[in-house]
Short mmCIF file of C-alpha atoms in Angstrom, two decimals:
data_model
loop_
_atom_site.label_atom_id
_atom_site.label_comp_id
_atom_site.label_asym_id
_atom_site.label_seq_id
_atom_site.Cartn_x
_atom_site.Cartn_y
_atom_site.Cartn_z
CA MET A 56 -28.84 -41.78 -23.48
CA VAL A 57 -28.99 -44.06 -26.52
CA ILE A 58 -32.24 -43.78 -28.39
CA ALA A 59 -32.93 -46.83 -30.56
CA CYS A 60 -35.37 -46.76 -33.43
CA LEU A 61 -36.86 -50.16 -34.21
CA GLU A 62 -38.93 -51.07 -37.14
CA PRO A 63 -42.42 -52.05 -35.92
CA LEU A 64 -42.78 -55.76 -35.37
CA ARG A 65 -45.46 -57.50 -37.34
CA TYR A 66 -47.58 -59.80 -35.23
CA THR A 67 -49.68 -62.38 -36.95
CA GLN A 68 -52.00 -64.90 -35.50
CA MET A 69 -50.58 -68.37 -35.77
CA LYS A 70 -52.81 -71.30 -35.97
CA GLU A 71 -52.68 -73.78 -33.18
CA LYS A 72 -51.73 -76.57 -35.52
CA GLN A 73 -48.82 -74.58 -36.96
CA GLU A 74 -47.48 -73.92 -33.41
CA ILE A 75 -47.71 -77.60 -32.58
CA ARG A 76 -45.93 -78.56 -35.81
CA ASP A 77 -43.10 -76.07 -35.13
CA PHE A 78 -42.79 -77.38 -31.61
CA LYS A 79 -42.62 -80.98 -32.74
CA SER A 80 -39.88 -80.11 -35.18
CA LEU A 81 -37.52 -79.92 -32.23
CA HIS A 82 -35.89 -83.30 -31.50
CA GLY A 83 -35.63 -84.35 -27.86
CA ALA A 84 -35.79 -82.41 -24.62
CA GLY A 85 -32.16 -81.36 -24.82
CA LYS A 86 -32.61 -79.91 -28.27
CA GLU A 87 -35.75 -78.19 -27.04
CA GLU A 88 -33.78 -76.41 -24.29
CA ALA A 89 -30.98 -75.61 -26.73
CA ALA A 90 -33.41 -74.03 -29.13
CA LEU A 91 -34.90 -71.93 -26.35
CA GLU A 92 -31.42 -70.89 -25.17
CA SER A 93 -30.53 -69.94 -28.72
CA LYS A 94 -33.55 -67.73 -28.97
CA LEU A 95 -32.80 -66.08 -25.63
CA ALA A 96 -29.25 -65.36 -26.75
CA HIS A 97 -30.55 -63.02 -29.38
CA PRO A 98 -33.98 -61.54 -28.76
CA LEU A 99 -34.58 -60.87 -32.44
CA ASN A 100 -34.39 -64.61 -33.10
CA LEU A 101 -37.73 -64.86 -31.35
CA LEU A 102 -39.28 -63.45 -34.47
CA GLY A 103 -40.59 -66.10 -36.76
CA PRO A 104 -40.29 -66.15 -40.50
CA GLY A 105 -41.08 -62.76 -41.94
CA GLY A 106 -40.59 -61.09 -38.57
CA SER A 107 -43.88 -62.29 -37.14
CA TRP A 108 -44.40 -63.23 -33.49
CA ASN A 109 -47.35 -63.89 -31.22
CA MET A 110 -46.84 -61.54 -28.21
CA ALA A 111 -49.91 -62.85 -26.39
CA ARG A 112 -48.36 -66.31 -26.05
CA HIS A 113 -44.85 -65.10 -25.06
CA PRO A 114 -45.30 -62.28 -22.44
CA VAL A 115 -42.19 -63.24 -20.46
CA LEU A 116 -39.98 -63.19 -23.52
CA TRP A 117 -41.43 -59.84 -24.56
CA PHE A 118 -40.50 -58.41 -21.15
CA ILE A 119 -36.95 -59.73 -21.52
CA LEU A 120 -36.70 -58.01 -24.90
CA LEU A 121 -37.72 -54.63 -23.44
CA SER A 122 -35.35 -55.03 -20.49
CA ALA A 123 -32.46 -55.67 -22.84
CA LEU A 124 -33.20 -52.45 -24.69
CA ILE A 125 -33.62 -50.40 -21.49
CA ASP A 126 -30.34 -51.68 -20.04
CA LYS A 127 -28.51 -50.09 -22.92
CA SER A 128 -29.92 -46.59 -22.05
CA HIS A 129 -28.61 -44.20 -19.35
CA ALA A 130 -30.43 -42.22 -16.54
CA CYS A 131 -29.16 -39.32 -14.42
CA PHE A 132 -28.76 -39.86 -10.67
CA CYS A 133 -29.89 -36.41 -9.50
CA ASP A 134 -28.55 -36.77 -5.94
CA HIS A 135 -25.12 -36.80 -7.53
CA PHE A 136 -25.53 -33.01 -7.28
CA PRO A 137 -26.16 -32.15 -3.57
CA TRP A 138 -28.61 -29.49 -2.39
CA THR A 139 -27.43 -26.28 -0.79
CA GLY A 140 -28.89 -25.21 2.56
CA TRP A 141 -32.22 -23.39 2.68
CA SER A 142 -31.95 -19.66 2.30
CA SER A 143 -33.16 -17.25 4.98
CA CYS A 144 -36.90 -16.63 4.97
CA SER A 145 -38.03 -13.73 2.84
CA LYS A 146 -40.38 -12.57 5.64
CA THR A 147 -40.26 -12.73 9.41
CA CYS A 148 -44.02 -13.36 9.57
CA ASN A 149 -47.15 -13.65 7.41
CA THR A 150 -45.71 -16.53 5.34
CA GLY A 151 -42.44 -16.01 3.52
CA THR A 152 -40.48 -18.31 1.21
CA GLN A 153 -37.17 -20.15 1.32
CA THR A 154 -35.20 -21.46 -1.65
CA ARG A 155 -32.42 -23.93 -2.27
CA SER A 156 -30.61 -25.17 -5.37
CA ARG A 157 -28.38 -28.05 -6.40
CA GLN A 158 -24.64 -27.62 -6.66
CA VAL A 159 -24.25 -28.48 -10.34
CA ILE A 160 -21.04 -29.31 -12.14
CA LYS A 161 -21.69 -29.55 -15.87
CA ASN A 162 -19.24 -32.30 -16.59
CA GLU A 163 -19.35 -35.28 -18.93
CA TYR A 164 -21.72 -37.15 -16.60
CA TYR A 165 -24.12 -34.20 -16.64
CA TRP A 166 -24.41 -34.05 -20.44
CA LYS A 167 -24.16 -37.76 -21.15
CA ASN A 168 -27.08 -38.64 -18.82
CA SER A 169 -29.37 -35.74 -19.79
CA CYS A 170 -29.40 -34.41 -16.21
CA GLU A 171 -30.60 -31.04 -17.42
CA GLN A 172 -33.93 -32.55 -18.51
CA LEU A 173 -34.37 -35.15 -15.76
CA CYS A 174 -33.43 -33.32 -12.54
CA THR A 175 -34.98 -30.51 -10.51
CA PHE A 176 -32.39 -27.91 -9.65
CA TRP A 177 -34.51 -25.38 -7.73
CA GLU A 178 -36.97 -25.78 -4.82
CA THR A 179 -39.03 -23.38 -2.70
CA ARG A 180 -41.05 -23.81 0.50
CA GLU A 181 -43.13 -21.66 2.85
CA CYS A 182 -41.75 -20.38 6.15
CA ASN A 183 -42.73 -18.15 9.10
CA ARG A 184 -46.45 -18.70 8.66
CA GLN A 185 -47.33 -17.01 11.95
CA ALA A 186 -49.13 -13.68 11.78
CA CYS A 187 -47.12 -10.52 12.27
CA PRO A 188 -47.57 -8.64 15.57
CA ILE A 189 -49.94 -5.70 15.29
CA ASN A 190 -49.29 -2.80 17.64
CA CYS A 191 -52.04 -0.78 19.24
CA LEU A 192 -52.95 2.46 17.51
CA LEU A 193 -54.78 5.20 19.40
CA GLY A 194 -56.66 8.09 17.90
CA ASP A 195 -56.43 11.74 18.88
CA TYR A 196 -58.27 13.18 21.85
CA GLY A 197 -61.61 14.77 21.15
CA PRO A 198 -62.75 18.13 22.55
CA TRP A 199 -63.28 18.73 26.25
CA SER A 200 -66.73 17.87 27.55
CA ASP A 201 -68.92 20.21 29.55
CA CYS A 202 -68.08 20.46 33.21
CA ASP A 203 -69.91 17.72 35.07
CA PRO A 204 -71.78 19.39 37.96
CA CYS A 205 -71.59 16.32 40.22
CA VAL A 206 -67.95 15.27 39.94
CA LYS A 207 -66.82 18.80 38.97
CA LYS A 208 -64.61 17.52 36.20
CA GLN A 209 -64.52 17.67 32.43
CA PHE A 210 -63.27 14.92 30.18
CA LYS A 211 -61.83 14.33 26.76
CA VAL A 212 -61.73 10.89 25.20
CA ARG A 213 -59.91 9.13 22.41
CA SER A 214 -60.67 5.77 20.87
CA ILE A 215 -58.66 2.72 19.86
CA LEU A 216 -58.23 2.75 16.10
CA ARG A 217 -56.47 -0.61 16.03
CA PRO A 218 -56.18 -3.04 18.95
CA SER A 219 -53.01 -4.99 19.54
CA GLN A 220 -52.96 -8.51 18.12
CA PHE A 221 -50.60 -11.48 17.84
CA GLY A 222 -48.25 -10.29 20.57
CA GLY A 223 -48.08 -6.68 19.45
CA GLN A 224 -47.59 -3.69 21.74
CA LYS A 225 -50.63 -3.21 23.94
CA CYS A 226 -52.54 0.02 24.51
CA THR A 227 -50.93 1.37 27.67
CA GLU A 228 -51.76 5.08 27.40
CA PRO A 229 -55.04 6.27 28.94
CA LEU A 230 -58.12 6.69 26.78
CA VAL A 231 -59.57 9.40 29.01
CA ASN A 232 -58.08 12.62 30.28
CA PHE A 233 -59.79 14.82 32.83
CA GLN A 234 -59.23 18.07 34.66
CA PRO A 235 -61.08 19.89 37.44
CA CYS A 236 -63.53 22.59 36.45
CA ILE A 237 -66.17 24.94 37.82
CA PRO A 238 -69.65 23.74 36.86
CA THR A 239 -72.26 26.12 35.52
CA LYS A 240 -75.14 23.75 36.33
CA LEU A 241 -76.44 22.20 39.50
CA CYS A 242 -75.99 18.52 40.23
CA LYS A 243 -79.32 16.78 39.70
CA ILE A 244 -78.44 13.85 41.93
CA GLU A 245 -80.20 14.19 45.22
CA GLU A 246 -78.21 13.32 48.28
CA ILE A 247 -79.33 10.22 50.08
CA ASP A 248 -81.45 10.98 53.09
CA CYS A 249 -80.28 8.68 55.86
CA LYS A 250 -83.23 9.82 58.02
CA ASN A 251 -82.73 8.18 61.41
CA LYS A 252 -79.61 6.28 60.30
CA PHE A 253 -76.00 7.32 60.72
CA ARG A 254 -74.46 8.99 57.68
CA CYS A 255 -70.84 8.08 56.99
CA ASP A 256 -68.38 10.53 55.48
CA SER A 257 -68.46 8.44 52.31
CA GLY A 258 -72.24 9.00 52.02
CA ARG A 259 -73.14 5.50 53.16
CA CYS A 260 -76.00 5.06 55.60
CA ILE A 261 -75.66 2.54 58.41
CA ALA A 262 -77.87 1.67 61.36
CA SER A 263 -77.48 3.99 64.33
CA LYS A 264 -76.73 1.07 66.62
CA LEU A 265 -73.50 0.48 64.71
CA GLU A 266 -72.07 3.81 65.84
CA CYS A 267 -69.34 3.53 68.47
CA ASN A 268 -69.41 -0.27 68.66
CA GLY A 269 -65.66 -0.66 68.22
CA GLU A 270 -65.97 -1.88 64.61
CA ASN A 271 -65.29 0.00 61.39
CA ASP A 272 -68.76 -0.33 59.88
CA CYS A 273 -68.48 2.74 57.63
CA GLY A 274 -65.24 1.59 56.10
CA ASP A 275 -63.70 5.03 56.64
CA ASN A 276 -63.93 4.75 60.45
CA SER A 277 -66.16 7.82 60.62
CA ASP A 278 -68.66 5.93 62.82
CA GLU A 279 -66.02 5.48 65.52
CA ARG A 280 -65.01 9.11 65.93
CA ASP A 281 -65.73 11.21 68.99
CA CYS A 282 -67.00 8.21 70.87
CA GLY A 283 -67.06 8.09 74.61
CA ARG A 284 -67.84 4.62 75.81
CA LYS A 285 -67.81 1.86 73.23
CA LYS A 286 -69.90 -1.28 73.53
CA SER A 287 -68.52 -4.39 71.86
CA VAL A 288 -70.75 -6.55 69.67
CA CYS A 289 -69.11 -9.86 70.61
CA SER A 290 -67.93 -10.97 74.02
CA ARG A 291 -64.59 -11.91 72.52
CA LYS A 292 -62.62 -11.18 69.37
CA TYR A 293 -62.98 -13.57 66.45
CA ILE A 294 -60.81 -13.81 63.39
CA PRO A 295 -62.41 -13.58 59.94
CA ILE A 296 -62.84 -16.59 57.67
CA PRO A 297 -59.55 -17.27 55.85
CA ASN A 298 -59.47 -15.65 52.41
CA VAL A 299 -62.95 -14.21 52.89
CA ASN A 300 -61.90 -11.25 50.74
CA ARG A 301 -61.69 -13.58 47.73
CA MET A 302 -65.46 -14.03 47.89
CA SER A 303 -65.97 -10.28 47.51
CA THR A 304 -64.08 -9.75 44.26
CA GLY A 305 -65.76 -9.13 40.94
CA PHE A 306 -65.36 -11.45 37.98
CA ASN A 307 -64.83 -10.52 34.34
CA PHE A 308 -66.85 -13.16 32.53
CA LEU A 309 -65.36 -12.31 29.13
CA ALA A 310 -61.76 -12.57 30.32
CA GLY A 311 -62.48 -15.39 32.78
CA GLU A 312 -60.50 -13.64 35.53
CA PRO A 313 -61.24 -12.12 38.96
CA ARG A 314 -61.15 -8.35 39.30
CA GLY A 315 -61.30 -5.72 42.06
CA GLU A 316 -63.24 -5.83 45.31
CA VAL A 317 -66.96 -5.24 44.77
CA LEU A 318 -68.41 -6.31 48.13
CA ASP A 319 -67.27 -5.37 51.62
CA ASN A 320 -66.89 -8.64 53.49
CA SER A 321 -65.30 -6.94 56.47
CA PHE A 322 -68.72 -5.53 57.36
CA THR A 323 -70.47 -7.65 60.00
CA GLY A 324 -73.56 -5.48 60.49
CA GLY A 325 -73.32 -5.49 64.27
CA ILE A 326 -74.18 -9.20 64.44
CA CYS A 327 -71.91 -11.67 66.18
CA LYS A 328 -72.45 -14.66 63.90
CA THR A 329 -69.73 -17.29 63.93
CA VAL A 330 -69.01 -20.57 62.22
CA LYS A 331 -66.67 -23.33 63.30
CA SER A 332 -64.63 -25.50 61.00
CA ILE A 333 -64.14 -29.21 61.49
CA LYS A 334 -60.57 -29.10 62.79
CA ALA A 335 -60.08 -25.49 63.95
CA SER A 336 -60.63 -24.93 67.66
CA ASN A 337 -61.61 -21.27 67.32
CA PRO A 338 -64.71 -20.24 65.33
CA TYR A 339 -64.63 -17.59 62.60
CA ARG A 340 -66.66 -14.38 62.33
CA VAL A 341 -69.20 -14.46 59.49
CA PRO A 342 -69.60 -11.22 57.45
CA ALA A 343 -73.05 -9.74 56.91
CA ASN A 344 -72.99 -10.37 53.15
CA LEU A 345 -72.90 -14.16 53.62
CA GLU A 346 -76.18 -16.01 53.81
CA ASP A 347 -74.60 -19.36 54.52
CA VAL A 348 -71.13 -20.85 54.92
CA ASN A 349 -70.40 -24.51 55.45
CA PHE A 350 -67.03 -26.09 56.20
CA GLU A 351 -66.80 -29.43 54.45
CA VAL A 352 -63.58 -31.05 53.33
CA GLU A 353 -63.86 -32.71 49.96
CA ILE A 354 -61.02 -34.21 47.94
CA LYS A 355 -61.26 -33.78 44.21
CA GLU A 356 -60.27 -37.29 43.14
CA ASP A 357 -60.34 -36.35 39.46
CA ASP A 358 -57.61 -33.76 40.08
CA LEU A 359 -55.21 -36.15 41.83
CA LYS A 360 -51.96 -36.25 39.87
CA THR A 361 -48.71 -38.11 40.46
CA GLU A 362 -45.70 -37.05 38.42
CA PHE A 363 -42.12 -38.29 38.23
CA TYR A 364 -39.15 -36.00 37.60
CA THR A 365 -35.43 -36.36 37.26
CA ASP A 366 -34.91 -32.58 37.14
CA LEU A 367 -36.91 -29.92 38.99
CA THR A 368 -35.67 -26.97 36.95
CA PRO A 369 -38.59 -27.05 34.46
CA ILE A 370 -41.05 -26.90 37.36
CA GLY A 371 -39.34 -23.91 38.92
CA LYS A 372 -39.36 -22.06 35.61
CA ASN A 373 -43.07 -22.55 35.09
CA LYS A 374 -44.58 -19.07 35.18
CA ASP A 375 -47.95 -19.85 33.74
CA GLN A 376 -49.54 -21.02 36.97
CA LYS A 377 -52.68 -19.46 38.36
CA THR A 378 -54.07 -19.29 41.87
CA SER A 379 -57.67 -19.46 40.74
CA ALA A 380 -59.57 -21.77 38.47
CA SER A 381 -63.07 -22.32 37.19
CA THR A 382 -65.32 -25.30 36.92
CA LYS A 383 -68.45 -25.92 34.93
CA ASP A 384 -71.74 -27.10 36.37
CA GLU A 385 -74.43 -29.14 34.64
CA ARG A 386 -76.13 -26.02 33.31
CA GLY A 387 -73.03 -24.93 31.43
CA VAL A 388 -72.26 -21.95 33.69
CA HIS A 389 -68.66 -21.33 34.70
CA VAL A 390 -68.38 -21.15 38.48
CA PRO A 391 -65.06 -19.87 39.85
CA ILE A 392 -63.29 -21.94 42.47
CA PHE A 393 -60.75 -20.09 44.55
CA TYR A 394 -57.85 -22.50 44.46
CA SER A 395 -55.47 -23.81 41.87
CA SER A 396 -56.40 -27.02 40.08
CA THR A 397 -52.81 -27.66 39.08
CA LYS A 398 -49.43 -26.91 40.56
CA SER A 399 -49.48 -24.20 43.16
CA GLN A 400 -47.34 -21.21 42.38
CA SER A 401 -46.57 -20.59 46.02
CA SER A 402 -45.28 -24.14 46.45
CA THR A 403 -42.76 -23.62 43.65
CA GLN A 404 -41.63 -20.24 44.96
CA ASN A 405 -41.06 -21.03 48.65
CA SER A 406 -37.62 -21.59 50.11
CA ALA A 407 -38.08 -25.35 50.64
CA PHE A 408 -38.84 -25.91 46.98
CA LYS A 409 -35.86 -23.81 45.90
CA GLU A 410 -33.63 -25.82 48.23
CA ALA A 411 -34.91 -29.02 46.62
CA ILE A 412 -33.95 -27.69 43.19
CA GLN A 413 -30.45 -26.83 44.40
CA ALA A 414 -30.11 -30.25 46.03
CA SER A 415 -31.10 -31.98 42.81
CA HIS A 416 -28.09 -30.42 41.12
CA LYS A 417 -25.68 -31.69 43.78
CA LYS A 418 -26.92 -35.26 43.98
CA ASP A 419 -28.19 -37.74 41.45
CA SER A 420 -31.81 -37.71 42.59
CA SER A 421 -35.26 -38.46 41.30
CA PHE A 422 -38.51 -36.98 42.52
CA ILE A 423 -42.12 -37.97 42.96
CA ARG A 424 -44.61 -35.13 43.18
CA ILE A 425 -48.19 -35.65 44.35
CA HIS A 426 -50.65 -32.78 44.24
CA MET A 427 -54.42 -32.61 44.51
CA VAL A 428 -57.19 -30.05 44.97
CA ILE A 429 -58.98 -30.01 48.31
CA LYS A 430 -62.20 -28.06 48.88
CA VAL A 431 -62.75 -26.93 52.48
CA LEU A 432 -65.90 -24.80 52.46
CA ASN A 433 -68.94 -23.69 50.45
CA PHE A 434 -70.48 -20.23 50.67
CA THR A 435 -73.65 -18.47 49.51
CA MET A 436 -74.18 -14.70 49.37
CA LYS A 437 -77.37 -12.90 50.33
CA SER A 438 -79.72 -12.10 47.48
CA LYS A 439 -80.27 -8.47 48.61
CA ASP A 440 -79.00 -5.73 50.95
CA LEU A 441 -75.38 -6.45 50.09
CA GLN A 442 -72.73 -4.12 51.46
CA LEU A 443 -70.59 -2.67 48.66
CA SER A 444 -66.91 -1.89 49.08
CA ASN A 445 -65.83 1.72 49.47
CA VAL A 446 -63.45 1.53 46.52
CA PHE A 447 -66.27 0.35 44.26
CA LEU A 448 -68.65 3.05 45.51
CA GLU A 449 -66.04 5.72 44.98
CA ALA A 450 -65.46 4.57 41.40
CA LEU A 451 -69.21 4.71 40.73
CA ASN A 452 -69.49 8.18 42.21
CA GLN A 453 -66.73 9.42 39.90
CA LEU A 454 -68.72 8.57 36.77
CA PRO A 455 -70.20 11.54 34.89
CA LEU A 456 -73.96 11.83 34.41
CA ASP A 457 -73.65 11.77 30.64
CA TYR A 458 -72.65 8.37 29.31
CA ASN A 459 -68.97 8.11 28.49
CA TYR A 460 -67.92 4.81 26.95
CA ALA A 461 -64.30 4.94 28.07
CA LEU A 462 -65.13 5.79 31.68
CA TYR A 463 -68.05 3.41 32.02
CA SER A 464 -66.20 0.51 30.38
CA ARG A 465 -63.34 1.06 32.81
CA ILE A 466 -65.70 0.02 35.62
CA PHE A 467 -66.12 -3.38 33.97
CA GLU A 468 -62.39 -3.65 33.37
CA ASN A 469 -61.49 -2.86 36.98
CA PHE A 470 -64.34 -4.58 38.81
CA GLY A 471 -65.60 -7.18 36.35
CA THR A 472 -69.00 -7.89 34.87
CA HIS A 473 -70.36 -10.14 37.66
CA TYR A 474 -70.00 -10.85 41.34
CA PHE A 475 -70.05 -14.19 43.12
CA THR A 476 -73.34 -15.40 44.53
CA SER A 477 -71.91 -18.76 45.61
CA GLY A 478 -68.73 -20.75 45.36
CA SER A 479 -66.09 -22.77 47.17
CA LEU A 480 -62.80 -22.14 48.93
CA GLY A 481 -59.99 -24.62 49.16
CA GLY A 482 -56.33 -25.30 48.73
CA VAL A 483 -53.72 -27.53 47.13
CA TYR A 484 -52.00 -30.51 48.71
CA ASP A 485 -48.50 -30.66 47.27
CA LEU A 486 -45.98 -33.32 48.31
CA LEU A 487 -42.49 -33.51 46.84
CA TYR A 488 -40.55 -36.69 47.68
CA GLN A 489 -36.85 -36.88 46.83
CA TYR A 490 -34.93 -40.14 46.66
CA SER A 491 -31.54 -41.21 45.39
CA ALA A 492 -31.58 -42.42 41.81
CA ARG A 493 -28.74 -44.84 42.58
CA ASN A 494 -30.85 -46.69 45.14
#
């Protein structure tokens, strides 16, 4: 680059009359243009006598002067030296760095154009910003507890020192270990006195009239043993409400997922109560836990979706579909609804859907898929005297008298934190229409 040192120009204010006199000294328009061309030919000629010039009245000419000086300098074109590829990230997670550099050849162009001062030859950037997976870390087992006189077991517990996060290995090993033992104390839990009721082998008390009625009211069938003549409750056999067992599951409010069976909806209580749907010819048997059930078909218009596909493979690979969903009422409470609000998993796993995927590979086809949520019934549970499931009762009976966090929290994990007092049952309407893309 050529660096020019110029002596500072002296600018003096010229009187208006002097400028007019100098201007009039030019003879004719042609001479006026010639004089201007002569001055433009050599920028230094623009300086008046003694090197003075009024910059304020000649801004355009001053710009031309600077441009002439700049044109004689040189600048480095940095992209003349290409970048290398980015290096591998210094970390696989938790934000690493990558670097790249220019491929420099220090030739005449490099030194002549001062590329060393004008160009950037090294760059860095962040990469792999996601958090690293954290594996679960369990502590050691504590000492054995005293022998519980009711369950006749003793326990030892360990805690989670570090939970799994960001896709790390989950805690799969048990937190509680137990072994049978001989208690040295008496169980302080008094056995339930069924009085004039029938006592089941599980400890449940049922009405005496339920014994030998041909129905498994105890849940373990102990009320139907050693029976002579059995008297049926209903004059005919009725089938249960479809998916009535879904109403009896618990619900983990924190995880937003259904859990194990809490209520026994196979128990009818010796009452032949039936309900008939709108289209079904045969009525259904209503369990004793239900206060009210109402068949009413309602189409969720907001959930109606129409989608167009040219390839069904992405649909078949979708593994993130659920068979249950939740809605939110006006009070802000999440109420589970026992049907999928999006694409049904069963519809994408059946043989007809798989055949459609195979057919799409053989023929140039396009598809229209229409699916919507349809509610078919509403239900309401009784507010009291609910019949609990045997599996839930057995889990409760296995708890020790002294509070044990690991064992008691496992109840919530297996059976949830709540049960359903009301809700809806329904299904998914899913139509897949295939047509030739050529037509």
